Structures are given as C-alpha cells and as structure tokens.
Amino acid sequence: MSRQDSGVAVMAEQKQPNRERIVATANRLFYTKGYNQTSFAHVADELGLSKGNLHYHFRSKNELLDAVIDLRMESIKQMLARWEKQYPDGKARLKRYARILLNEEADVVRYGCPMGSLNMELAKDQRDLQQHSRDMLELFRRWLEKACKQIGRRDYRALSLHIMARSQGAAMMAALYADVGLLKAEYKRLVDWIEML
Amino acid sequence: MSRQDSGVAVMAEQKQPNRERIVATANRLFYTKGYNQTSFAHVADELGLSKGNLHYHFRSKNELLDAVIDLRMESIKQMLARWEKQYPDGKARLKRYARILLNEEADVVRYGCPMGSLNMELAKDQRDLQQHSRDMLELFRRWLEKACKQIGRRDYRALSLHIMARSQGAAMMAALYADVGLLKAEYKRLVDWIEML
DNA sequence: GTCTATATGTAGATAGAC
DNA sequence: GTCTATCTACATATAGAC
C-alpha cells in the first residue's frame, strides 16, 4: 500500500517549490509533534530555510495550518475517489475504510490518527482552528454515509459516525499503548461487525 | 451523579492549602486547555498567586503534572472502589463504566475525555511524560479486566481494551462534533453490546 | 510560604537588505 | 524569494527580600 493513503505523507519533500516543501514538512511535524508544539523554527530548520522565508509564504501559523489541511483534504479526496473505483460494493467500501488503520500502522502506533489527534488538540481551546480541521473528518463521514445508504441502511448518518468512532478509538488506544496488536484486533472486530450489517 | 465521577473536577478549590489549590486548578486547566497550552502564569492568575509561589511548591511543570496525575489516580481509585460495592455483578460493572461518558457529558463534549486527551497530547513527542499518565488508563483497564473475568470471559485482556477503545472513540467524536447526542448514541450501542456478552 | 525581580530561552511576527 | 536582524510577548525557572 502506498504511503499516499495516510493523508499525511503526501509527497516527496524535495525538488519542489519551497512553498510546497514547507507545507509538506509542516504537515509531517504537525502530525508527529502536534500543532502547538511545532514552531516556524522547527519547520525552517528541517528544510534549511530561514524563518523569514516561511513568513514570506505564510503570514501566520494559522495560515500554514490552513495550507496543511487543504493539502490533506486534497489527498483524502483523491484516495476516496480511488476507492470508489476499486470497490463498487457498499460493504467492501466500509471495510476498506476500516483497513486504513493498518496502512500506516507504524505511524498510527506512535502518533495516533493524523486527523483525530489534530482535531482533538485544536478542539480544546482553539475551536476556531478546529472548524477547518473538522472538514477532513466530514470528507470521510459523508463518504461512509453514502456507502451505508448503498447497503440499504436508513440510519446511515448514525452508522457513519459509529464507524468513525470505532476507528478513532482504535487508533487512540493503539497509540497510547504503542501496541500494533491492539490496532489489528480492533480492525478485525470492526470488519466482522461490518460483515454482519 | 456527583462531579467526583469525572476524575477531573475532584475537589472544591477554596479553603485548602495553596499546594492543593494549585494542583486542583492545574488539573482543570490541563483538561480544558491542554497541558502544553497551560502555563504557570495561567494557574497563578486564576488563583491570585504569584508564579514564584507555584515554583516553591513545584520545581518544574513536570512535577506539577505528576501531582495532577496522582490526584486524578486517587480519585479514580476511590470511584472504582465505590463501584465495586454498588455493583457486585460483572456485567453491571461494565455497564457502569460505559456510563461514565454521560456523567460529565457537557465537559466531554467540549474537552474530550480527560485521561484520553492528556495521554494523546503527551504521546506524540513527550512519551516520557505519557508513561505516568498511562497509569490512569491502567487503573480502569485492570478493573474492567477483573469484571470480564467475573463473567467468565477468557479474553478478558482483549475485552478490557476493546471497551476502553469504544469509550475513547465515543468521547473523541462527541468532542470533535460538539454533539452530546453522539455520546448518548455510542453509550447505548456499547451497553447493548455488553448485554449480549 | 509568598512575593518581586530577574535570567534565559523561545515563540510568532515584521522590516529591510540582497 | 530569501536572508539577517530585530521586536514583543511569553514560557520555564531561579534568587533573594519579606
């Protein structure tokens, strides 16, 4: 499975305009260190650029976050479109979503879900920033909702939220215990449950 | 249900030695703002104390975190002991755990699970700090494990982790969508599932 | 125990030279 | 576009007076 599936490690960070390299590096650091724990200096250092350069491209850290979220959303949209082609069946689509946890299992076990952990961090006292971040969740949720409708479920909204809650819980616990076995076990449970729908 | 059940709002913050008032206020702010987003100045201001005073009681922010975790763990232990008296039956105990989400639903919807969100924040690049924080999770997990054994389950460890994953996922999604209905729906699903065990 | 003052580092952000 | 220099604010932490 390609690294593109995570929605985080989206592109190589070399041989691109600096603006894109900055977004790619910020994307990675926001994931591995957290948004509030990542500074312009960190990003600049990793790229061998100056802080001033970063501020030329992004007036504020806020703007940089928006760019990172836009990048992730673009990546997510492409992934979901790919899945729609590969899996015509509704249940197969739900199962493919569940499997996302295993794609980047090494990262998930260390840093949690990129979407979930960023959202939760911002939800606490930066709800204005979280608004945009939640759009990422909504991309997945609406896609799941559609798949649920497809298999004839009337409770498609509730189902889509439940499936996301299950995957978020799995990613979180796996990260807190740094245990990939936990991730695999929760994946299996979720797939079995989807099969019974 | 008393406010004590959350493990966060543990005691009144008045008419106590300043050391305890500091821990209680830090406890609350670490929850509502996050650990890294809370400074000594914030805690001191809320109490009308000086920063120097805080540093007299706690040499470092690290130490303050340890004190907060110890406070929460003491509160959790008492709560679990109370539950053991009130609910002799294993399944009833599992259901009581599930209901914890609803006790402080207004807070959970705004700030997530106090344990889970703190752990996840620290798990990213402060794994040393997370070690202590994870002890809180272990208190619950071992308690759940015991209840699972009680109902004759051989997969008690896996079950205990699954139940925690479900509750963490529910708390997280409810916070990200600021939706108490989501919390209630996930609670109902979890209780129904426990009933079928 | 509590305060003020201070040291030291870092964060986000701007100005201006090249 | 990119750099250096700088501003201002704030963070953690210490020293010493009361």
Short mmCIF file of C-alpha atoms (C1' of nucleotides) in Angstrom, two decimals:
data_model
loop_
_atom_site.label_atom_id
_atom_site.label_comp_id
_atom_site.label_asym_id
_atom_site.label_seq_id
_atom_site.Cartn_x
_atom_site.Cartn_y
_atom_site.Cartn_z
CA MET A 1 0.00 0.00 0.00
CA SER A 2 1.42 3.37 -0.96
CA ARG A 3 2.33 5.99 1.60
CA GLN A 4 -0.22 8.26 -0.06
CA ASP A 5 -3.03 6.53 1.79
CA SER A 6 -2.32 8.17 5.11
CA GLY A 7 -3.28 11.65 4.10
CA VAL A 8 -0.13 12.80 5.85
CA ALA A 9 2.92 11.64 3.98
CA VAL A 10 1.60 13.04 0.79
CA MET A 11 4.52 13.95 -1.42
CA ALA A 12 8.23 13.85 -1.52
CA GLU A 13 9.56 16.98 0.05
CA GLN A 14 12.38 17.55 -2.40
CA LYS A 15 12.61 19.14 -5.84
CA GLN A 16 9.51 21.19 -5.34
CA PRO A 17 8.90 24.89 -4.90
CA ASN A 18 9.78 25.90 -1.35
CA ARG A 19 6.21 26.78 -0.58
CA GLU A 20 5.17 23.19 -1.16
CA ARG A 21 8.15 21.82 0.73
CA ILE A 22 7.20 23.98 3.70
CA VAL A 23 3.64 22.70 3.69
CA ALA A 24 4.82 19.09 3.39
CA THR A 25 7.25 19.45 6.30
CA ALA A 26 4.73 21.30 8.46
CA ASN A 27 2.24 18.56 7.66
CA ARG A 28 4.63 15.95 8.99
CA LEU A 29 5.65 17.90 12.09
CA PHE A 30 2.09 18.87 12.99
CA TYR A 31 1.42 15.14 12.99
CA THR A 32 4.48 13.86 14.83
CA LYS A 33 4.91 16.70 17.36
CA GLY A 34 1.48 18.30 17.39
CA TYR A 35 0.44 21.71 16.09
CA ASN A 36 1.16 23.74 19.20
CA GLN A 37 4.49 22.02 19.76
CA THR A 38 5.71 22.81 16.24
CA SER A 39 7.29 26.20 15.62
CA PHE A 40 8.29 28.05 12.46
CA ALA A 41 11.86 27.48 13.59
CA HIS A 42 11.39 23.71 13.59
CA VAL A 43 10.00 23.69 10.09
CA ALA A 44 12.63 26.11 8.82
CA ASP A 45 15.48 24.13 10.38
CA GLU A 46 14.37 20.85 8.84
CA LEU A 47 14.38 22.44 5.42
CA GLY A 48 17.48 24.58 5.89
CA LEU A 49 15.43 27.70 5.31
CA SER A 50 15.10 30.84 7.40
CA LYS A 51 12.09 31.70 9.50
CA GLY A 52 11.71 34.88 7.48
CA ASN A 53 11.30 32.80 4.36
CA LEU A 54 8.44 30.87 5.92
CA HIS A 55 6.75 34.11 6.90
CA TYR A 56 7.00 35.31 3.33
CA HIS A 57 4.91 32.33 2.22
CA PHE A 58 2.62 32.21 5.25
CA ARG A 59 1.85 35.38 7.16
CA SER A 60 0.86 33.42 10.26
CA LYS A 61 0.99 29.92 11.70
CA ASN A 62 -2.74 29.89 11.25
CA GLU A 63 -2.32 30.28 7.51
CA LEU A 64 0.23 27.49 7.45
CA LEU A 65 -2.23 25.22 9.23
CA ASP A 66 -4.89 26.05 6.67
CA ALA A 67 -2.50 25.12 3.87
CA VAL A 68 -1.66 21.83 5.59
CA ILE A 69 -5.34 21.00 6.00
CA ASP A 70 -6.01 21.86 2.35
CA LEU A 71 -3.18 19.56 1.33
CA ARG A 72 -4.53 16.72 3.43
CA MET A 73 -8.05 17.22 2.16
CA GLU A 74 -6.88 17.09 -1.43
CA SER A 75 -5.09 13.85 -0.68
CA ILE A 76 -8.13 12.39 1.09
CA LYS A 77 -10.42 13.30 -1.80
CA GLN A 78 -8.16 11.53 -4.27
CA MET A 79 -7.96 8.47 -2.06
CA LEU A 80 -11.72 8.25 -1.63
CA ALA A 81 -12.22 8.66 -5.39
CA ARG A 82 -9.76 5.80 -5.96
CA TRP A 83 -11.62 3.61 -3.51
CA GLU A 84 -14.91 4.31 -5.23
CA LYS A 85 -13.46 2.91 -8.42
CA GLN A 86 -11.86 -0.11 -6.80
CA TYR A 87 -14.77 -1.09 -4.58
CA PRO A 88 -18.24 -0.83 -6.13
CA ASP A 89 -19.86 -2.71 -3.25
CA GLY A 90 -21.02 -0.75 -0.18
CA LYS A 91 -19.77 -3.22 2.39
CA ALA A 92 -16.43 -3.54 0.64
CA ARG A 93 -16.12 0.23 0.87
CA LEU A 94 -16.80 0.23 4.60
CA LYS A 95 -14.21 -2.49 5.06
CA ARG A 96 -11.69 -0.58 3.01
CA TYR A 97 -12.18 2.38 5.31
CA ALA A 98 -11.61 0.19 8.35
CA ARG A 99 -8.35 -1.04 6.85
CA ILE A 100 -6.94 2.48 6.71
CA LEU A 101 -5.72 1.94 10.27
CA LEU A 102 -3.36 -0.78 9.10
CA ASN A 103 -1.91 1.14 6.17
CA GLU A 104 0.33 3.31 8.28
CA GLU A 105 0.29 1.18 11.39
CA ALA A 106 3.81 2.12 12.47
CA ASP A 107 2.91 5.83 12.43
CA VAL A 108 -0.51 5.33 13.98
CA VAL A 109 1.02 3.42 16.87
CA ARG A 110 3.46 6.27 17.51
CA TYR A 111 1.43 9.36 16.77
CA GLY A 112 -2.21 8.31 16.57
CA CYS A 113 -4.57 9.23 13.74
CA PRO A 114 -3.37 12.38 11.95
CA MET A 115 -6.88 13.74 11.63
CA GLY A 116 -8.16 12.72 15.00
CA SER A 117 -5.21 13.87 17.06
CA LEU A 118 -5.00 17.24 15.30
CA ASN A 119 -8.72 17.80 15.72
CA MET A 120 -8.67 16.88 19.39
CA GLU A 121 -5.70 19.13 20.06
CA LEU A 122 -7.45 22.10 18.46
CA ALA A 123 -10.86 21.27 19.90
CA LYS A 124 -9.76 22.10 23.44
CA ASP A 125 -9.31 25.83 23.35
CA GLN A 126 -8.86 26.62 19.68
CA ARG A 127 -12.27 25.71 18.36
CA ASP A 128 -11.96 28.34 15.62
CA LEU A 129 -8.98 26.47 14.18
CA GLN A 130 -10.70 23.12 14.63
CA GLN A 131 -13.56 24.15 12.35
CA HIS A 132 -11.43 23.80 9.24
CA SER A 133 -9.73 20.69 10.58
CA ARG A 134 -13.09 19.00 11.04
CA ASP A 135 -13.76 19.30 7.32
CA MET A 136 -11.31 16.42 6.93
CA LEU A 137 -13.50 14.23 9.11
CA GLU A 138 -16.54 15.27 7.15
CA LEU A 139 -14.98 14.06 3.90
CA PHE A 140 -14.70 10.58 5.35
CA ARG A 141 -18.03 10.71 7.12
CA ARG A 142 -20.02 11.66 4.06
CA TRP A 143 -18.25 9.00 2.04
CA LEU A 144 -19.14 6.42 4.68
CA GLU A 145 -22.69 7.72 4.79
CA LYS A 146 -23.02 7.13 1.08
CA ALA A 147 -21.72 3.58 1.40
CA CYS A 148 -24.19 2.94 4.23
CA LYS A 149 -27.09 4.17 2.09
CA GLN A 150 -25.85 1.88 -0.63
CA ILE A 151 -26.37 -1.20 1.52
CA GLY A 152 -29.87 -0.04 2.33
CA ARG A 153 -29.38 1.34 5.81
CA ARG A 154 -31.77 4.04 6.94
CA ASP A 155 -29.56 5.01 9.88
CA TYR A 156 -26.72 5.98 7.56
CA ARG A 157 -25.69 9.08 9.47
CA ALA A 158 -25.52 7.33 12.83
CA LEU A 159 -23.70 4.41 11.24
CA SER A 160 -21.09 6.63 9.60
CA LEU A 161 -20.37 8.31 12.93
CA HIS A 162 -20.20 4.99 14.73
CA ILE A 163 -17.69 3.56 12.29
CA MET A 164 -15.53 6.64 12.66
CA ALA A 165 -15.78 6.46 16.44
CA ARG A 166 -14.63 2.85 16.32
CA SER A 167 -11.62 3.66 14.16
CA GLN A 168 -10.69 6.72 16.21
CA GLY A 169 -10.90 4.74 19.41
CA ALA A 170 -8.73 2.01 17.95
CA ALA A 171 -6.09 4.45 16.70
CA MET A 172 -6.01 6.26 20.01
CA MET A 173 -5.68 3.21 22.23
CA ALA A 174 -3.06 1.69 19.94
CA ALA A 175 -1.03 4.89 20.22
CA LEU A 176 -1.45 5.17 23.98
CA TYR A 177 -0.22 1.60 24.44
CA ALA A 178 2.17 1.76 21.48
CA ASP A 179 0.75 -1.62 20.51
CA VAL A 180 0.19 -2.63 16.91
CA GLY A 181 -1.58 -5.81 18.03
CA LEU A 182 -4.30 -3.66 19.55
CA LEU A 183 -4.77 -1.96 16.20
CA LYS A 184 -5.08 -5.27 14.37
CA ALA A 185 -7.51 -6.66 16.93
CA GLU A 186 -9.79 -3.63 16.69
CA TYR A 187 -9.61 -3.77 12.92
CA LYS A 188 -10.75 -7.38 12.93
CA ARG A 189 -13.61 -6.65 15.29
CA LEU A 190 -14.77 -3.75 13.15
CA VAL A 191 -14.62 -5.72 9.90
CA ASP A 192 -16.52 -8.62 11.45
CA TRP A 193 -19.14 -6.19 12.64
CA ILE A 194 -19.43 -4.59 9.21
CA GLU A 195 -19.85 -8.03 7.66
CA MET A 196 -22.87 -8.64 9.89
CA LEU A 197 -24.62 -5.40 8.88
CA MET B 1 -24.37 11.92 39.72
CA SER B 2 -21.68 13.76 41.63
CA ARG B 3 -18.96 15.77 39.99
CA GLN B 4 -16.44 13.48 41.61
CA ASP B 5 -17.03 10.83 38.99
CA SER B 6 -15.09 12.58 36.27
CA GLY B 7 -11.72 12.24 37.87
CA VAL B 8 -11.13 15.88 36.97
CA ALA B 9 -13.34 18.15 39.00
CA VAL B 10 -12.23 16.48 42.16
CA MET B 11 -12.47 18.98 44.97
CA ALA B 12 -13.52 22.49 45.69
CA GLU B 13 -10.59 24.76 45.05
CA GLN B 14 -11.18 27.04 48.04
CA LYS B 15 -10.36 26.80 51.75
CA GLN B 16 -7.50 24.40 51.18
CA PRO B 17 -3.75 24.72 51.46
CA ASN B 18 -2.40 26.56 48.43
CA ARG B 19 -0.50 23.50 47.29
CA GLU B 20 -3.76 21.62 46.87
CA ARG B 21 -5.49 24.58 45.27
CA ILE B 22 -2.68 24.78 42.74
CA VAL B 23 -2.98 21.11 41.85
CA ALA B 24 -6.76 21.38 41.54
CA THR B 25 -6.55 24.40 39.25
CA ALA B 26 -3.78 22.89 37.15
CA ASN B 27 -5.88 19.76 36.89
CA ARG B 28 -8.75 21.74 35.45
CA LEU B 29 -6.64 23.82 33.07
CA PHE B 30 -4.65 20.84 31.80
CA TYR B 31 -8.02 19.40 30.89
CA THR B 32 -9.71 22.41 29.36
CA LYS B 33 -6.70 24.00 27.62
CA GLY B 34 -4.29 21.08 27.34
CA TYR B 35 -1.00 20.54 29.18
CA ASN B 36 1.28 22.35 26.74
CA GLN B 37 -1.13 25.26 26.39
CA THR B 38 -1.28 25.84 30.15
CA SER B 39 1.44 27.96 31.76
CA PHE B 40 2.39 28.62 35.36
CA ALA B 41 1.14 32.15 34.80
CA HIS B 42 -2.35 30.87 33.88
CA VAL B 43 -2.59 28.77 37.02
CA ALA B 44 -1.18 31.53 39.21
CA ASP B 45 -3.53 34.16 37.77
CA GLU B 46 -6.63 32.04 38.35
CA LEU B 47 -5.69 31.65 41.99
CA GLY B 48 -4.39 35.17 42.52
CA LEU B 49 -0.97 33.78 43.40
CA SER B 50 2.46 34.60 42.05
CA LYS B 51 4.40 32.40 39.68
CA GLY B 52 7.18 32.24 42.24
CA ASN B 53 4.78 30.72 44.71
CA LEU B 54 3.96 27.92 42.31
CA HIS B 55 7.63 27.23 41.78
CA TYR B 56 8.08 26.95 45.51
CA HIS B 57 5.59 24.07 45.58
CA PHE B 58 6.58 22.54 42.25
CA ARG B 59 10.11 22.87 40.98
CA SER B 60 9.03 22.20 37.39
CA LYS B 61 5.92 21.91 35.25
CA ASN B 62 6.77 18.25 35.04
CA GLU B 63 6.38 17.90 38.80
CA LEU B 64 3.08 19.72 38.68
CA LEU B 65 1.86 17.28 36.06
CA ASP B 66 2.89 14.37 38.26
CA ALA B 67 0.92 15.84 41.16
CA VAL B 68 -2.12 16.30 38.93
CA ILE B 69 -1.92 12.71 37.74
CA ASP B 70 -1.54 11.46 41.31
CA LEU B 71 -4.63 13.44 42.28
CA ARG B 72 -6.62 12.01 39.42
CA MET B 73 -5.47 8.49 40.17
CA GLU B 74 -6.51 8.80 43.78
CA SER B 75 -9.92 9.97 42.66
CA ILE B 76 -10.23 7.13 40.14
CA LYS B 77 -9.28 4.52 42.72
CA GLN B 78 -11.94 5.78 45.11
CA MET B 79 -14.54 5.78 42.35
CA LEU B 80 -13.72 2.23 41.27
CA ALA B 81 -13.85 1.05 44.89
CA ARG B 82 -17.27 2.66 45.25
CA TRP B 83 -18.48 0.93 42.09
CA GLU B 84 -17.28 -2.42 43.34
CA LYS B 85 -19.50 -2.03 46.38
CA GLN B 86 -22.50 -0.79 44.43
CA TYR B 87 -22.34 -3.32 41.60
CA PRO B 88 -21.45 -6.88 42.55
CA ASP B 89 -22.35 -8.22 39.11
CA GLY B 90 -19.68 -8.24 36.37
CA LYS B 91 -21.91 -7.04 33.57
CA ALA B 92 -23.35 -4.33 35.76
CA ARG B 93 -19.81 -3.15 36.39
CA LEU B 94 -19.02 -2.99 32.69
CA LYS B 95 -22.18 -1.01 32.10
CA ARG B 96 -21.34 1.36 34.91
CA TYR B 97 -18.02 2.01 33.24
CA ALA B 98 -19.73 2.74 29.94
CA ARG B 99 -21.99 5.26 31.65
CA ILE B 100 -19.02 7.33 32.78
CA LEU B 101 -19.25 9.13 29.46
CA LEU B 102 -22.63 10.55 30.40
CA ASN B 103 -21.67 11.72 33.89
CA GLU B 104 -19.81 14.77 32.70
CA GLU B 105 -21.31 14.92 29.25
CA ALA B 106 -21.13 18.72 28.99
CA ASP B 107 -17.38 18.65 29.67
CA VAL B 108 -16.71 15.61 27.49
CA VAL B 109 -18.41 17.28 24.56
CA ARG B 110 -16.23 20.37 24.96
CA TYR B 111 -12.88 18.93 26.00
CA GLY B 112 -13.00 15.20 25.36
CA CYS B 113 -12.01 12.54 27.87
CA PRO B 114 -9.61 13.99 30.48
CA MET B 115 -7.44 10.87 30.50
CA GLY B 116 -7.54 10.16 26.81
CA SER B 117 -6.85 13.67 25.57
CA LEU B 118 -3.99 14.22 28.03
CA ASN B 119 -2.44 10.89 27.12
CA MET B 120 -2.71 11.54 23.41
CA GLU B 121 -1.21 15.01 23.73
CA LEU B 122 1.78 13.64 25.62
CA ALA B 123 2.12 10.51 23.48
CA LYS B 124 3.22 12.50 20.46
CA ASP B 125 6.65 13.72 21.43
CA GLN B 126 6.65 13.55 25.21
CA ARG B 127 6.43 9.80 25.70
CA ASP B 128 8.39 10.08 28.96
CA LEU B 129 5.60 12.19 30.43
CA GLN B 130 2.95 9.92 28.98
CA GLN B 131 4.26 6.92 30.92
CA HIS B 132 2.85 8.23 34.18
CA SER B 133 -0.30 9.44 32.52
CA ARG B 134 -0.98 5.98 31.15
CA ASP B 135 -1.16 4.60 34.68
CA MET B 136 -4.60 6.23 34.85
CA LEU B 137 -5.74 4.15 31.91
CA GLU B 138 -4.33 1.05 33.52
CA LEU B 139 -6.42 1.58 36.63
CA PHE B 140 -9.55 1.41 34.54
CA ARG B 141 -8.30 -1.35 32.30
CA ARG B 142 -7.39 -3.71 35.11
CA TRP B 143 -10.71 -3.02 36.79
CA LEU B 144 -12.52 -3.86 33.55
CA GLU B 145 -10.35 -6.94 33.13
CA LYS B 146 -11.45 -8.18 36.52
CA ALA B 147 -15.11 -7.64 35.67
CA CYS B 148 -14.61 -9.53 32.40
CA LYS B 149 -13.07 -12.48 34.21
CA GLN B 150 -16.01 -12.37 36.57
CA ILE B 151 -18.45 -13.07 33.76
CA GLY B 152 -16.32 -15.97 32.67
CA ARG B 153 -14.55 -14.46 29.67
CA ARG B 154 -11.19 -15.94 28.77
CA ASP B 155 -10.33 -12.98 26.51
CA TYR B 156 -10.51 -10.56 29.42
CA ARG B 157 -7.50 -8.50 28.43
CA ALA B 158 -8.64 -8.02 24.84
CA LEU B 159 -12.14 -7.22 26.04
CA SER B 160 -10.98 -4.63 28.53
CA LEU B 161 -9.00 -2.87 25.82
CA HIS B 162 -11.90 -3.03 23.40
CA ILE B 163 -14.31 -1.48 25.86
CA MET B 164 -11.87 1.34 26.53
CA ALA B 165 -11.33 1.87 22.81
CA ARG B 166 -15.08 2.15 22.35
CA SER B 167 -15.45 4.73 25.11
CA GLN B 168 -12.42 6.72 23.95
CA GLY B 169 -13.72 6.76 20.38
CA ALA B 170 -17.11 7.93 21.59
CA ALA B 171 -15.68 10.71 23.75
CA MET B 172 -13.40 11.88 20.96
CA MET B 173 -16.03 12.01 18.23
CA ALA B 174 -18.52 13.68 20.56
CA ALA B 175 -15.94 16.37 21.31
CA LEU B 176 -14.94 16.85 17.67
CA TYR B 177 -18.59 17.33 16.68
CA ALA B 178 -19.52 19.00 19.98
CA ASP B 179 -22.55 16.72 19.94
CA VAL B 180 -23.98 15.20 23.09
CA GLY B 181 -26.36 13.07 21.03
CA LEU B 182 -23.38 11.26 19.58
CA LEU B 183 -22.20 10.47 23.07
CA LYS B 184 -25.57 9.08 24.09
CA ALA B 185 -25.86 7.00 20.91
CA GLU B 186 -22.44 5.43 21.41
CA TYR B 187 -23.26 4.77 25.04
CA LYS B 188 -26.40 2.91 24.06
CA ARG B 189 -24.56 0.82 21.47
CA LEU B 190 -21.89 -0.10 23.96
CA VAL B 191 -24.34 -1.07 26.69
CA ASP B 192 -26.35 -3.17 24.26
CA TRP B 193 -23.18 -4.91 23.18
CA ILE B 194 -22.15 -5.57 26.80
CA GLU B 195 -25.60 -7.05 27.46
CA MET B 196 -25.03 -9.56 24.69
CA LEU B 197 -21.68 -10.75 26.06
"C1'" DG C 1 5.13 30.49 52.18
"C1'" DT C 2 4.73 34.16 49.40
"C1'" DC C 3 6.26 37.93 46.91
"C1'" DT C 4 9.14 40.75 43.34
"C1'" DA C 5 12.75 40.80 40.31
"C1'" DT C 6 15.33 38.73 37.06
"C1'" DA C 7 17.74 35.38 33.94
"C1'" DT C 8 17.39 32.79 29.80
"C1'" DG C 9 15.24 30.81 26.09
"C1'" DT C 10 11.88 30.55 22.54
"C1'" DA C 11 7.65 31.79 20.00
"C1'" DG C 12 5.20 34.43 16.42
"C1'" DA C 13 5.79 38.12 13.57
"C1'" DT C 14 7.86 42.38 10.97
"C1'" DA C 15 11.40 45.31 8.45
"C1'" DG C 16 14.59 45.83 5.30
"C1'" DA C 17 18.97 44.40 2.76
"C1'" DC C 18 20.25 41.46 -1.02
"C1'" DG D 1 12.34 34.73 -2.71
"C1'" DT D 2 15.44 34.52 0.69
"C1'" DC D 3 18.20 36.17 4.19
"C1'" DT D 4 19.56 38.66 8.74
"C1'" DA D 5 18.25 41.44 12.30
"C1'" DT D 6 15.04 42.77 15.42
"C1'" DC D 7 10.64 43.46 18.12
"C1'" DT D 8 7.47 41.94 21.54
"C1'" DA D 9 5.43 38.63 24.16
"C1'" DC D 10 5.57 34.86 26.96
"C1'" DA D 11 7.45 30.48 28.90
"C1'" DT D 12 10.19 27.92 32.45
"C1'" DA D 13 12.94 28.59 36.09
"C1'" DT D 14 15.94 30.84 39.85
"C1'" DA D 15 17.42 34.25 43.55
"C1'" DG D 16 16.61 36.73 47.22
"C1'" DA D 17 13.68 40.06 50.10
"C1'" DC D 18 9.85 39.89 53.34
#
